[in-house]
Backbone as numpy.savetxt, mean C-alpha at the origin, in Angstrom:
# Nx Ny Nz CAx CAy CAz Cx Cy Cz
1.53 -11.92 22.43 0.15 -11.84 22.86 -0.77 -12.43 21.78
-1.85 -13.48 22.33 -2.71 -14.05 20.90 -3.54 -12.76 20.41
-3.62 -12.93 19.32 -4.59 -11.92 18.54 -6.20 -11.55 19.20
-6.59 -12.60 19.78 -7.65 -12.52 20.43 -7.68 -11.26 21.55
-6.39 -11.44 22.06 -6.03 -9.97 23.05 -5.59 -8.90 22.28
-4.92 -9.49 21.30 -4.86 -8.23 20.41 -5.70 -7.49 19.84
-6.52 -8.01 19.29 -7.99 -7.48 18.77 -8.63 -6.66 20.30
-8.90 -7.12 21.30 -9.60 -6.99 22.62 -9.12 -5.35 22.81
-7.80 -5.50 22.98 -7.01 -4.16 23.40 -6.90 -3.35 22.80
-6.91 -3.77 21.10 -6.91 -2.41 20.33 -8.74 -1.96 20.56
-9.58 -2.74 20.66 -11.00 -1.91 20.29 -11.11 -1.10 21.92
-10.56 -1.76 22.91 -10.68 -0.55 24.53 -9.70 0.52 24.23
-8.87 0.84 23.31 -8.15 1.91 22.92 -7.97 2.60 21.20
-9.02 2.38 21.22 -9.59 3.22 19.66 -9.80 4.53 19.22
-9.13 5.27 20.61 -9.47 6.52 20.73 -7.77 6.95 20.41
-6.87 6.20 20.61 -5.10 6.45 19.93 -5.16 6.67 18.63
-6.45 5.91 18.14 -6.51 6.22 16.50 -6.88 7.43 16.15
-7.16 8.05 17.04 -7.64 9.72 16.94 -8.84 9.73 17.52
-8.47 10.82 18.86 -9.28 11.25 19.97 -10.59 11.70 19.57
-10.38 12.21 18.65 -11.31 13.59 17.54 -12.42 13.20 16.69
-12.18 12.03 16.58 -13.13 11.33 15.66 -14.34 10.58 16.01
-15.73 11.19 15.12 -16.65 10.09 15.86 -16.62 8.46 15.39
-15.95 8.93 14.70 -16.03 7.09 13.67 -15.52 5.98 14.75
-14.90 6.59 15.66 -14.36 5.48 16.73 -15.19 5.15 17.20
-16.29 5.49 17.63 -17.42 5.38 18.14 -18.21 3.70 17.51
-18.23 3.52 16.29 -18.73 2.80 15.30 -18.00 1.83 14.67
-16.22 1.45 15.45 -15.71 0.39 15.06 -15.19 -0.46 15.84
-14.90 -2.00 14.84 -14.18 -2.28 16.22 -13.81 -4.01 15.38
-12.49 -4.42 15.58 -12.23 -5.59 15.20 -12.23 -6.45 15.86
-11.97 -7.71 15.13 -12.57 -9.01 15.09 -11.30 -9.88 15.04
-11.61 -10.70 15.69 -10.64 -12.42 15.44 -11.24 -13.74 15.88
-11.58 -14.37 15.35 -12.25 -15.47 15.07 -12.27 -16.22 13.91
-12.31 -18.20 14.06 -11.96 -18.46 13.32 -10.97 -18.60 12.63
-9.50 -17.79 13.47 -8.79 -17.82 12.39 -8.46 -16.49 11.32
-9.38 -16.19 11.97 -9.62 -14.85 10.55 -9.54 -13.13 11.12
-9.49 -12.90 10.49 -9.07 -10.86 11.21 -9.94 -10.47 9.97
-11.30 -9.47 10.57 -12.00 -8.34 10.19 -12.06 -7.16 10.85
-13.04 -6.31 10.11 -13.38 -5.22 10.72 -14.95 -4.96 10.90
-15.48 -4.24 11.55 -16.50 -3.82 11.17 -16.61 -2.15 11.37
-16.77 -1.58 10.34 -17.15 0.24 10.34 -18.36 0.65 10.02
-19.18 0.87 11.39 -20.86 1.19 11.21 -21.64 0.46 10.66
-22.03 0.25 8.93 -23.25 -0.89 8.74 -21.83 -1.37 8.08
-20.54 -1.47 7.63 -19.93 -1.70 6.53 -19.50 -2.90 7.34
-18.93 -4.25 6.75 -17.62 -4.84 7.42 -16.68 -5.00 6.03
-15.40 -5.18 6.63 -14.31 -5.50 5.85 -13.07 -6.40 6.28
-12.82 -7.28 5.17 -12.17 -8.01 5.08 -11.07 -7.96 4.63
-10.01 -8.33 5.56 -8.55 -7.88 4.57 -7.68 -8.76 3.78
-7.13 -8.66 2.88 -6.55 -9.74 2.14 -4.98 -8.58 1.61
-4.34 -9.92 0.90 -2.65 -9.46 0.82 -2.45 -10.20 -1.01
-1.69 -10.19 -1.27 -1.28 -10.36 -2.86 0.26 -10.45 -2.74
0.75 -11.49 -3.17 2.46 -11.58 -3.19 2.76 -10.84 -4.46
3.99 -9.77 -4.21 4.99 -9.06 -4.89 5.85 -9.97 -5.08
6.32 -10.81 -6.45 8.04 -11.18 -6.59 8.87 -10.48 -7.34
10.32 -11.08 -6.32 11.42 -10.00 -7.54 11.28 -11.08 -8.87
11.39 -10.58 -10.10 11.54 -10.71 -11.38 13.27 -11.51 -11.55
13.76 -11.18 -10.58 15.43 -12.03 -10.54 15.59 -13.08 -9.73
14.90 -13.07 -8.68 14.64 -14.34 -7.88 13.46 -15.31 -8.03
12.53 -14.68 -8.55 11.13 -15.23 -8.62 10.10 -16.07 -6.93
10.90 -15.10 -6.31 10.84 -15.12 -5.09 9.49 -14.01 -4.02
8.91 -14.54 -3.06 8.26 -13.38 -2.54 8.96 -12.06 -2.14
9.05 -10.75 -2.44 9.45 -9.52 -1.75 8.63 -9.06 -0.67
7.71 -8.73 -1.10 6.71 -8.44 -0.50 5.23 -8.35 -0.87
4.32 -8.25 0.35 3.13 -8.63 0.01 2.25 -7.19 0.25
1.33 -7.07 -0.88 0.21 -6.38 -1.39 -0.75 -5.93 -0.23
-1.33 -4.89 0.95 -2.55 -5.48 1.15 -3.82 -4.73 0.54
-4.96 -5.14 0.37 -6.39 -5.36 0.03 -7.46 -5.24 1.18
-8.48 -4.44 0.81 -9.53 -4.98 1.39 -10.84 -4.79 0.67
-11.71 -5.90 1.36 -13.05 -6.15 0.59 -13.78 -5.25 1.60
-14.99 -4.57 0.70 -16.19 -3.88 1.58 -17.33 -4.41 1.37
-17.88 -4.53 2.58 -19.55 -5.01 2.14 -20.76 -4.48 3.52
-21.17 -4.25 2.36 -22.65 -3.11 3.49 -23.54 -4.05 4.22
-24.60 -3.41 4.88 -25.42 -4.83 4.99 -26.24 -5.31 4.62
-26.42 -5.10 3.08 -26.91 -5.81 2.49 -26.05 -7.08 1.52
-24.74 -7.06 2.09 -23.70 -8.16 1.53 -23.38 -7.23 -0.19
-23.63 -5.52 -0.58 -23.05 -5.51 -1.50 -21.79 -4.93 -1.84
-20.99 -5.31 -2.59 -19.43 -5.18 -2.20 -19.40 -3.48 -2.94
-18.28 -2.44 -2.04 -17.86 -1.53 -2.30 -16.01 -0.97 -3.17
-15.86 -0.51 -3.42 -14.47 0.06 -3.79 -13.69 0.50 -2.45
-12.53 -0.01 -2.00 -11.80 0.67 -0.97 -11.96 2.43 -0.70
-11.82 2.77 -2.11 -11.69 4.38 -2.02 -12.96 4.96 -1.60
-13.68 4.33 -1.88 -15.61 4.99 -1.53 -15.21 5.12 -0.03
-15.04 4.77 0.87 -14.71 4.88 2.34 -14.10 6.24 2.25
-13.39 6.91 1.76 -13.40 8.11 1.83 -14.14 9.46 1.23
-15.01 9.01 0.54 -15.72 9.71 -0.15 -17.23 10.30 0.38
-17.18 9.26 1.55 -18.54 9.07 2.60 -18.47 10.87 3.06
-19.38 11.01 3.74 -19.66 12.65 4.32 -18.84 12.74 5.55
-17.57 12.52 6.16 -16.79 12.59 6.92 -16.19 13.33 6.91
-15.51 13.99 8.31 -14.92 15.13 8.07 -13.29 14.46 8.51
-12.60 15.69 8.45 -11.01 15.24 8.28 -10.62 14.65 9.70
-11.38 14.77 10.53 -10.96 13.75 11.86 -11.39 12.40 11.69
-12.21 12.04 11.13 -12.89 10.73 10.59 -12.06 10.08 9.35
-11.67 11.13 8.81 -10.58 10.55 7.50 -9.41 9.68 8.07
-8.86 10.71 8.90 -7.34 10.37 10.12 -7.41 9.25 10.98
-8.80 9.08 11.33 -8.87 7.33 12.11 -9.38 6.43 11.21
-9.84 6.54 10.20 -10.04 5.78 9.14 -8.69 4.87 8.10
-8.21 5.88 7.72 -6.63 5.43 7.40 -6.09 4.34 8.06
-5.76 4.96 9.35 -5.29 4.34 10.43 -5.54 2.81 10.80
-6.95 3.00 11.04 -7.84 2.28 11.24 -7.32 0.88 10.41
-7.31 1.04 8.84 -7.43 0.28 7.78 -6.22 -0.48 8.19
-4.70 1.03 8.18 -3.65 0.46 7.92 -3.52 -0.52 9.27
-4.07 -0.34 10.62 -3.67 -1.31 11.66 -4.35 -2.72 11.13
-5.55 -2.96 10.60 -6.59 -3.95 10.14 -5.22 -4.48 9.71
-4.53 -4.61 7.91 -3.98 -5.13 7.33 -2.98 -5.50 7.96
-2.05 -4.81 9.41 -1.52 -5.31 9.80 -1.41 -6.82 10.82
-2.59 -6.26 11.65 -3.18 -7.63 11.76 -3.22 -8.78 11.19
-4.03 -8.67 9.97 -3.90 -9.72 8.99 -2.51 -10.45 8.61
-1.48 -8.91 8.53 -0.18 -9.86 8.35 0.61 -10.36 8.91
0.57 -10.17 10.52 0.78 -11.04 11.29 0.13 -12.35 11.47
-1.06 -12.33 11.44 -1.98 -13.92 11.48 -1.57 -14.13 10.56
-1.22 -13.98 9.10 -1.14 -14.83 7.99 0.47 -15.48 7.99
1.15 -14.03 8.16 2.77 -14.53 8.19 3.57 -14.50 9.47
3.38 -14.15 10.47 4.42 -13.46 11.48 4.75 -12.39 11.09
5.48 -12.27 12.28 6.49 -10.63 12.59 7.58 -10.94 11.63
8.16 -12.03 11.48 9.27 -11.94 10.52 9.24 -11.94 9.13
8.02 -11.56 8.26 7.49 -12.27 7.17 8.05 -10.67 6.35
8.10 -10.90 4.89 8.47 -9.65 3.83 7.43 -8.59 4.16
8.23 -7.70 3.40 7.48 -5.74 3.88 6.06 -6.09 3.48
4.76 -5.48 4.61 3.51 -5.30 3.45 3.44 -3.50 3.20
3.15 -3.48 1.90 2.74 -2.34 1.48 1.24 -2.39 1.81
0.81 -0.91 2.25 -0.24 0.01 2.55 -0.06 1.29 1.95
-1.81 1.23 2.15 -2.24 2.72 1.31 -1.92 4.29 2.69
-1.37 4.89 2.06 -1.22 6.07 2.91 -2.15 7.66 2.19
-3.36 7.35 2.57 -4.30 8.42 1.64 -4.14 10.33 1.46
-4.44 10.86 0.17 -3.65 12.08 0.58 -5.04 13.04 1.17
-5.75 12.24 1.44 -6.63 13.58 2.39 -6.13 13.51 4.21
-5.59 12.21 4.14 -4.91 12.06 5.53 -3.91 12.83 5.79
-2.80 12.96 4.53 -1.84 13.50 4.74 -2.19 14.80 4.80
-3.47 15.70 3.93 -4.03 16.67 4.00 -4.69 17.66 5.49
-4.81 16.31 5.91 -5.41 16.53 7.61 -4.48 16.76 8.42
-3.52 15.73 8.69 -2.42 15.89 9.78 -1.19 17.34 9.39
-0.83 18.10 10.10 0.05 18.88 9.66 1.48 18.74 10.38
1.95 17.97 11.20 3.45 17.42 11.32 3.78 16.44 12.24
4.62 15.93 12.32 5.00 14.12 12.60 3.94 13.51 11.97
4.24 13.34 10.31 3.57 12.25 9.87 4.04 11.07 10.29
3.47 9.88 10.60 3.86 8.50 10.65 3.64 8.37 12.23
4.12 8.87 13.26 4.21 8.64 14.67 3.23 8.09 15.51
1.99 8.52 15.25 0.45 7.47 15.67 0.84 6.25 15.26
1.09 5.98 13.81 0.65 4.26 13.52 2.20 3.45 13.75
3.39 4.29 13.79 4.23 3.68 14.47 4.34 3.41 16.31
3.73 3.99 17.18 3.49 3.49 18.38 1.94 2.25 17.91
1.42 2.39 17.33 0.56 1.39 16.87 1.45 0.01 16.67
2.13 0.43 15.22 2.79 -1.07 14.96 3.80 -1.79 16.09
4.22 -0.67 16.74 5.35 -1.13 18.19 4.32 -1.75 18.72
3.16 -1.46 19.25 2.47 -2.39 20.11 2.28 -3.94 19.61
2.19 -4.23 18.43 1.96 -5.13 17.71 3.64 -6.22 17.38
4.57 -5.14 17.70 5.89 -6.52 17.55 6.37 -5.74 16.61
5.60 -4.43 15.76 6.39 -4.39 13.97 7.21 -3.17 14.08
8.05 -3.04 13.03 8.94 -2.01 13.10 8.38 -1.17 11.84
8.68 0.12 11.73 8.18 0.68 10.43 9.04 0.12 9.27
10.30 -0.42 9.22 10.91 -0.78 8.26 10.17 -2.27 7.51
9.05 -2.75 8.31 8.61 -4.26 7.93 7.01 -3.33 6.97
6.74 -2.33 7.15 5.65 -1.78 6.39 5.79 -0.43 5.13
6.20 -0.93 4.12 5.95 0.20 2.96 4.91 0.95 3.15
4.83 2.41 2.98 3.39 3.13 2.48 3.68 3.61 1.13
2.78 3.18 0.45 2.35 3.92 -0.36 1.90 5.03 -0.57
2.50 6.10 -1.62 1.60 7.30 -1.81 1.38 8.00 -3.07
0.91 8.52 -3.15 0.46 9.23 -4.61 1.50 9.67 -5.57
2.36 9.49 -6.23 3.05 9.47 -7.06 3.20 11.46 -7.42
2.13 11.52 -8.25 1.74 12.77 -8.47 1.64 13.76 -7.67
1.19 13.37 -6.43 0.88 14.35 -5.42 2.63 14.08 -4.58
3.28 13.65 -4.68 4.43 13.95 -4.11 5.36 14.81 -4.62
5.03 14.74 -5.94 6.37 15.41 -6.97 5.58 16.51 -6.98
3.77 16.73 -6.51 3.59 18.49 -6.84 3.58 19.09 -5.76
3.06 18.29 -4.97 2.62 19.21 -3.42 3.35 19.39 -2.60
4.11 20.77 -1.89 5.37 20.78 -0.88 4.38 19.73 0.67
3.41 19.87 0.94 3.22 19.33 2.15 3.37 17.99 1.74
3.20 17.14 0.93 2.81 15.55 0.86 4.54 14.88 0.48
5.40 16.30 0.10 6.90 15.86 -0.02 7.38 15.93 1.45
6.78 17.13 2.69 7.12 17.12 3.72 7.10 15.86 4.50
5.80 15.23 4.50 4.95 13.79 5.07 6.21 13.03 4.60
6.15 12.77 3.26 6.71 11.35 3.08 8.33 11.44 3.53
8.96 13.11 3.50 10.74 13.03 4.68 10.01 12.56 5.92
9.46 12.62 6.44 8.85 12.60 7.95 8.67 10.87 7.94
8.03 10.16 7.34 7.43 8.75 7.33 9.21 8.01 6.96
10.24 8.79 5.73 11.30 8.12 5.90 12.23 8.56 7.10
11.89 9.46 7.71 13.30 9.65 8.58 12.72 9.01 10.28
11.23 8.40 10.16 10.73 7.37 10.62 11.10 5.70 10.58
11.60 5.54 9.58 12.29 4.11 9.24 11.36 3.53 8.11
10.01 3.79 7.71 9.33 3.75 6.73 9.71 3.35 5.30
10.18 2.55 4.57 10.02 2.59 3.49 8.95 3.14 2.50
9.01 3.76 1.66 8.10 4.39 0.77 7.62 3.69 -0.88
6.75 3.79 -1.58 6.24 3.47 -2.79 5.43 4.86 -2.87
5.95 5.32 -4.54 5.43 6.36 -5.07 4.57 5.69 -6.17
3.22 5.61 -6.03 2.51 5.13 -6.99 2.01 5.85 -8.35
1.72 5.44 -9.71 1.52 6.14 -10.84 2.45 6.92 -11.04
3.79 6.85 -11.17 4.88 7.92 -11.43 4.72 8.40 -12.75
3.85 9.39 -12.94 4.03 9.90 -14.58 4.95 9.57 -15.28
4.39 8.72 -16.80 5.48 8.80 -17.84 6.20 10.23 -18.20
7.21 10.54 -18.60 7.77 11.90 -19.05 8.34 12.11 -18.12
8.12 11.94 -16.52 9.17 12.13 -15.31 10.45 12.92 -15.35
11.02 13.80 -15.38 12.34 14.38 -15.50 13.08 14.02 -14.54
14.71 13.72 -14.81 15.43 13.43 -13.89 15.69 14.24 -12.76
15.38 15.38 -12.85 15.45 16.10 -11.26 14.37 15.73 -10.68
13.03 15.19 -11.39 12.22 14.67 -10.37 12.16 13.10 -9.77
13.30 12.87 -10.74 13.48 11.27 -10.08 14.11 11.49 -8.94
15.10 12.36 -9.13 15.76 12.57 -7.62 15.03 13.61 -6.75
13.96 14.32 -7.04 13.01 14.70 -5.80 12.50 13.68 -5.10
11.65 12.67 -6.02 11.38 11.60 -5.41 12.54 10.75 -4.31
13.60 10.70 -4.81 14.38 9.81 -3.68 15.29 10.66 -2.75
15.25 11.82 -2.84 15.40 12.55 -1.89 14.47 13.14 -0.82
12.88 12.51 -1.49 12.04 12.59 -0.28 11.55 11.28 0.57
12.86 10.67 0.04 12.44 8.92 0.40 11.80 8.30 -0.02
11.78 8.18 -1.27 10.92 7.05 -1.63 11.91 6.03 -2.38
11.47 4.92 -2.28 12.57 3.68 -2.68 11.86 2.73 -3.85
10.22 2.42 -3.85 9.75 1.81 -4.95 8.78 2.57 -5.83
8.93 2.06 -6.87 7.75 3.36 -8.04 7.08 1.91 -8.92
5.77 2.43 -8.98 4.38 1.81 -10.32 4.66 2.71 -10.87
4.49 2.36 -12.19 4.30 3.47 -13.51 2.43 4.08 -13.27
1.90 4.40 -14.26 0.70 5.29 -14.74 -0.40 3.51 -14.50
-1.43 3.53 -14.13 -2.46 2.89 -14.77 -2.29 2.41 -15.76
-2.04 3.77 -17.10 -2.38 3.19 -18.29 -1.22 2.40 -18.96
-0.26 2.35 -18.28 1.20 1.89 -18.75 1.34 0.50 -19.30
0.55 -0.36 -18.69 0.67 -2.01 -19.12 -0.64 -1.59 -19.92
-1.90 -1.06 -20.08 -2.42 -0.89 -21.74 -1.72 -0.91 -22.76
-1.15 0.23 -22.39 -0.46 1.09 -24.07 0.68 -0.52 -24.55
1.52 -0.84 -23.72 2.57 -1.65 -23.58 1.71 -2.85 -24.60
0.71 -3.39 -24.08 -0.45 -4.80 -24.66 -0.69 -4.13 -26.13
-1.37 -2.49 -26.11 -2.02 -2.44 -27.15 -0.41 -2.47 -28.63
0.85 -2.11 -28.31 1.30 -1.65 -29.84 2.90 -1.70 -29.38
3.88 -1.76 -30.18 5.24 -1.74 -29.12 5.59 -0.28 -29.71
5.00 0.77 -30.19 5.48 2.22 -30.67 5.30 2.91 -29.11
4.75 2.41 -28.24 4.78 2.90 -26.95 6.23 2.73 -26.24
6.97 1.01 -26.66 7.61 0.93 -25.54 8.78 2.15 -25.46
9.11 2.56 -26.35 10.35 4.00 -26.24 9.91 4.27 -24.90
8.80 5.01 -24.73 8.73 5.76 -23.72 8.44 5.10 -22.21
7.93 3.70 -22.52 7.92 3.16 -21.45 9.09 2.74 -20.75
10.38 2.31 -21.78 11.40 1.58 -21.45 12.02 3.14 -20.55
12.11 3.75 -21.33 12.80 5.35 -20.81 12.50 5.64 -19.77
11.29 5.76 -19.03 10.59 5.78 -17.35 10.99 4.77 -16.74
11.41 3.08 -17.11 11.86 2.61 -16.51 13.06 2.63 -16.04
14.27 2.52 -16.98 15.18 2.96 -17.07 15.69 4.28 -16.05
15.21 5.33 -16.56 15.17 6.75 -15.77 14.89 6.15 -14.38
14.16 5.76 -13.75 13.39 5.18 -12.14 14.86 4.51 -11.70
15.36 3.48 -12.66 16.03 2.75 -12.05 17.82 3.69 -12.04
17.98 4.45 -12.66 19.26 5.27 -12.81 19.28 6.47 -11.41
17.47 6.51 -10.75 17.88 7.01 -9.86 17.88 6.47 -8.59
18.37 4.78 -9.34 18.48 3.88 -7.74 17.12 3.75 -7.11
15.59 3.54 -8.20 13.78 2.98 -6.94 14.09 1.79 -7.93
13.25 1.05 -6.74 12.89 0.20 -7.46 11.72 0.13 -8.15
11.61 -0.90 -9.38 10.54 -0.74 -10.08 9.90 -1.83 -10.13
8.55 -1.62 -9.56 7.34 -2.35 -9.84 6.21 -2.46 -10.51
6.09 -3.07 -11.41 4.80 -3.48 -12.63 3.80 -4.59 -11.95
3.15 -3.84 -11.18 1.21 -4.66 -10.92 0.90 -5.15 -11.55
-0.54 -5.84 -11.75 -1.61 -6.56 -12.49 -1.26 -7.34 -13.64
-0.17 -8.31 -13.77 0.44 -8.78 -14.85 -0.68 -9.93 -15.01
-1.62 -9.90 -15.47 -3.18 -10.45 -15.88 -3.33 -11.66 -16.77
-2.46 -10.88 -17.96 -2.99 -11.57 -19.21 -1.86 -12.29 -19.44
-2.06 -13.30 -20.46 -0.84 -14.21 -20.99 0.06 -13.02 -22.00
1.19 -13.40 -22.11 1.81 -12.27 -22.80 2.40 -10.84 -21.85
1.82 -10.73 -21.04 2.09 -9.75 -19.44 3.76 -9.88 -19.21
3.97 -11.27 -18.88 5.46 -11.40 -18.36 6.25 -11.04 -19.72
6.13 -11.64 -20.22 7.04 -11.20 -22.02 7.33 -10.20 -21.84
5.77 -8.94 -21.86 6.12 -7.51 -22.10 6.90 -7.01 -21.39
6.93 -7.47 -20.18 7.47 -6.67 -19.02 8.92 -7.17 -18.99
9.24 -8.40 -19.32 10.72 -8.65 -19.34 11.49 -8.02 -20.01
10.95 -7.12 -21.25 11.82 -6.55 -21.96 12.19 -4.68 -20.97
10.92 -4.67 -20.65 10.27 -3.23 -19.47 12.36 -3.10 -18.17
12.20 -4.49 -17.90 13.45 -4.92 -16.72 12.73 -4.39 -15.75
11.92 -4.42 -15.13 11.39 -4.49 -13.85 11.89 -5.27 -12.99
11.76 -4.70 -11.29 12.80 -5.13 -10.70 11.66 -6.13 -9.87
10.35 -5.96 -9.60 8.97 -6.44 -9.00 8.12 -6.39 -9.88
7.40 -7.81 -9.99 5.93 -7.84 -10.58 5.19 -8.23 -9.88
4.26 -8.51 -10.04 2.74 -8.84 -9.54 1.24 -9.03 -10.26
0.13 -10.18 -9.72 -0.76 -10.03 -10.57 -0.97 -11.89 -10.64
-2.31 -12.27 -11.24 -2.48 -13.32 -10.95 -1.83 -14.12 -12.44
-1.37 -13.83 -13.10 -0.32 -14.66 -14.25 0.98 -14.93 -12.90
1.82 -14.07 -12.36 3.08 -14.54 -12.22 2.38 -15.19 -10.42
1.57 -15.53 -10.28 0.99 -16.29 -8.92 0.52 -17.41 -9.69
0.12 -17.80 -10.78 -0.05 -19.00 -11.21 0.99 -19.68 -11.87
2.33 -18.83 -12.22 3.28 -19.46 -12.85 4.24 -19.91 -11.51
4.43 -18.84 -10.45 5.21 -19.45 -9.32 4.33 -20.62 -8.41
3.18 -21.07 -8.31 2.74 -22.10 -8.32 2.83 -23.48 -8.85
2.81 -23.13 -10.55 3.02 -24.11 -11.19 4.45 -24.92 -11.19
5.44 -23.63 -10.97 6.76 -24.20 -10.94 7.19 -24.96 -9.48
6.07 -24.23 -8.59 6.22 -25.19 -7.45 5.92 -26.27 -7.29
4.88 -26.71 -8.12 4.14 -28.35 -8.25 5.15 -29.38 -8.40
């Protein structure tokens, strides 16, 4: 089906995104041009993707997605501010949703149905809201669309998986869905029974902390402990992914790290260059 019907059919059935919510009321996507948006009340948004390569192939794995916010006065917002708005938890639940169908969109117009996993954000006030069959809304979603849950990673809170029994419940539920998982910010210090909580609640890829590629740039008396979280991640069979590889010197650090995925606009200008 062209996207044009696709877009058409999802905004006459916006109410699958959750019955409950007034925010349905106030959205509704776009295709034109070529291009897949959104618009949510005065906000619109634009979605964009970022290539993941493996570090052994130097190859695409999978792709990143993104989105831009802008009010109407054209000034740009933070993804996360969208939840921070005065909404209540039925508005949170089609919001998510909402986003994660947007990016899918996008990754069909950009790549096809057959193209590498995209990772999405799976937010924990969503998971906070829904209380069982996580995943089952946006998988009759992605079925409508051609996708299988195995072609979409979610992402989720790293921290909040290894503390909270409900957000460990969600993410068995999203894998015994077909879901692949990413546990994001996996605390340095991690203990090995929590490496294997983590992959016994399905999760298959891990980011370290935010501050992890700092400390790594600022001094190498860090890497002990960095190499050890990596290491540890990978002994319990996730894979490991290092983001925002930025600066010159980024890939170096991280080659010694053995990361199994990087990302970031250094290793997008070097797999470019080698393509020239």
């Amino acid at each position: 089906m062209p996207l044009t019907q696709v877009t058409h059919y999802l905004n006459e059935h916006l109410d699958v995104f959750n019955p409950n919510a007034s925010l349905r009321h106030h959205a509704a996507f776009y295709w034109e041009s070529e291009r897949i948006w959104a618009k949510l009340s005065n906000l619109t948004l634009y979605p964009s993707q970022q290539p993941i390569f493996s570090l052994d192939r130097l190859d695409i794995a999978a792709w990143e997605a993104g989105v831009e916010i802008r009010d109407q006065h054209d000034v740009p917002h933070p993804s996360d501010w969208l939840y921070f708005l005065s909404w209540n938890q039925e508005d949170v639940v089609f919001l998510d949703r909402f986003l994660r169908v947007l990016h899918a969109l996008n990754h069909l117009a950009l790549n096809g149905a057959n193209a590498k996993p995209l990772i999405v954000d799976v937010h924990w006030r969503h998971i906070q809201a829904v209380e069982v069959s996580h995943g089952s809304v946006f998988e009759s979603l992605l079925t409508q669309l051609g996708l299988h849950p195995s072609q979409v990673v979610l992402r989720l809170d790293g921290s909040v998986v290894l503390e909270e029994e409900h957000a460990q419940a969600a993410a068995h539920s999203f894998h015994q869905r077909g879901y692949p998982l990413l546990a994001q910010a996996v605390p340095l210090g991690t203990t090995a029974n929590e490496w294997q909580r983590l992959k016994q609640n399905g999760i298959r890829w891990v980011t370290p902390p935010p501050d992890a590629l700092p400390l790594a740039r600022k001094s190498r008396e860090h890497f002990p402990r960095l190499t050890e979280w990596s290491k540890d991640a990978r002994r319990a069979g996730l894979n490991v992914w290092w983001p925002k590889l930025d600066r010159p010197g980024d890939l170096g650090i991280m080659t010694q790290l053995e990361p199994t995925l990087v990302s970031g606009l250094l290793m997008e200008n070097s797999i470019e260059l080698s393509q020239a």
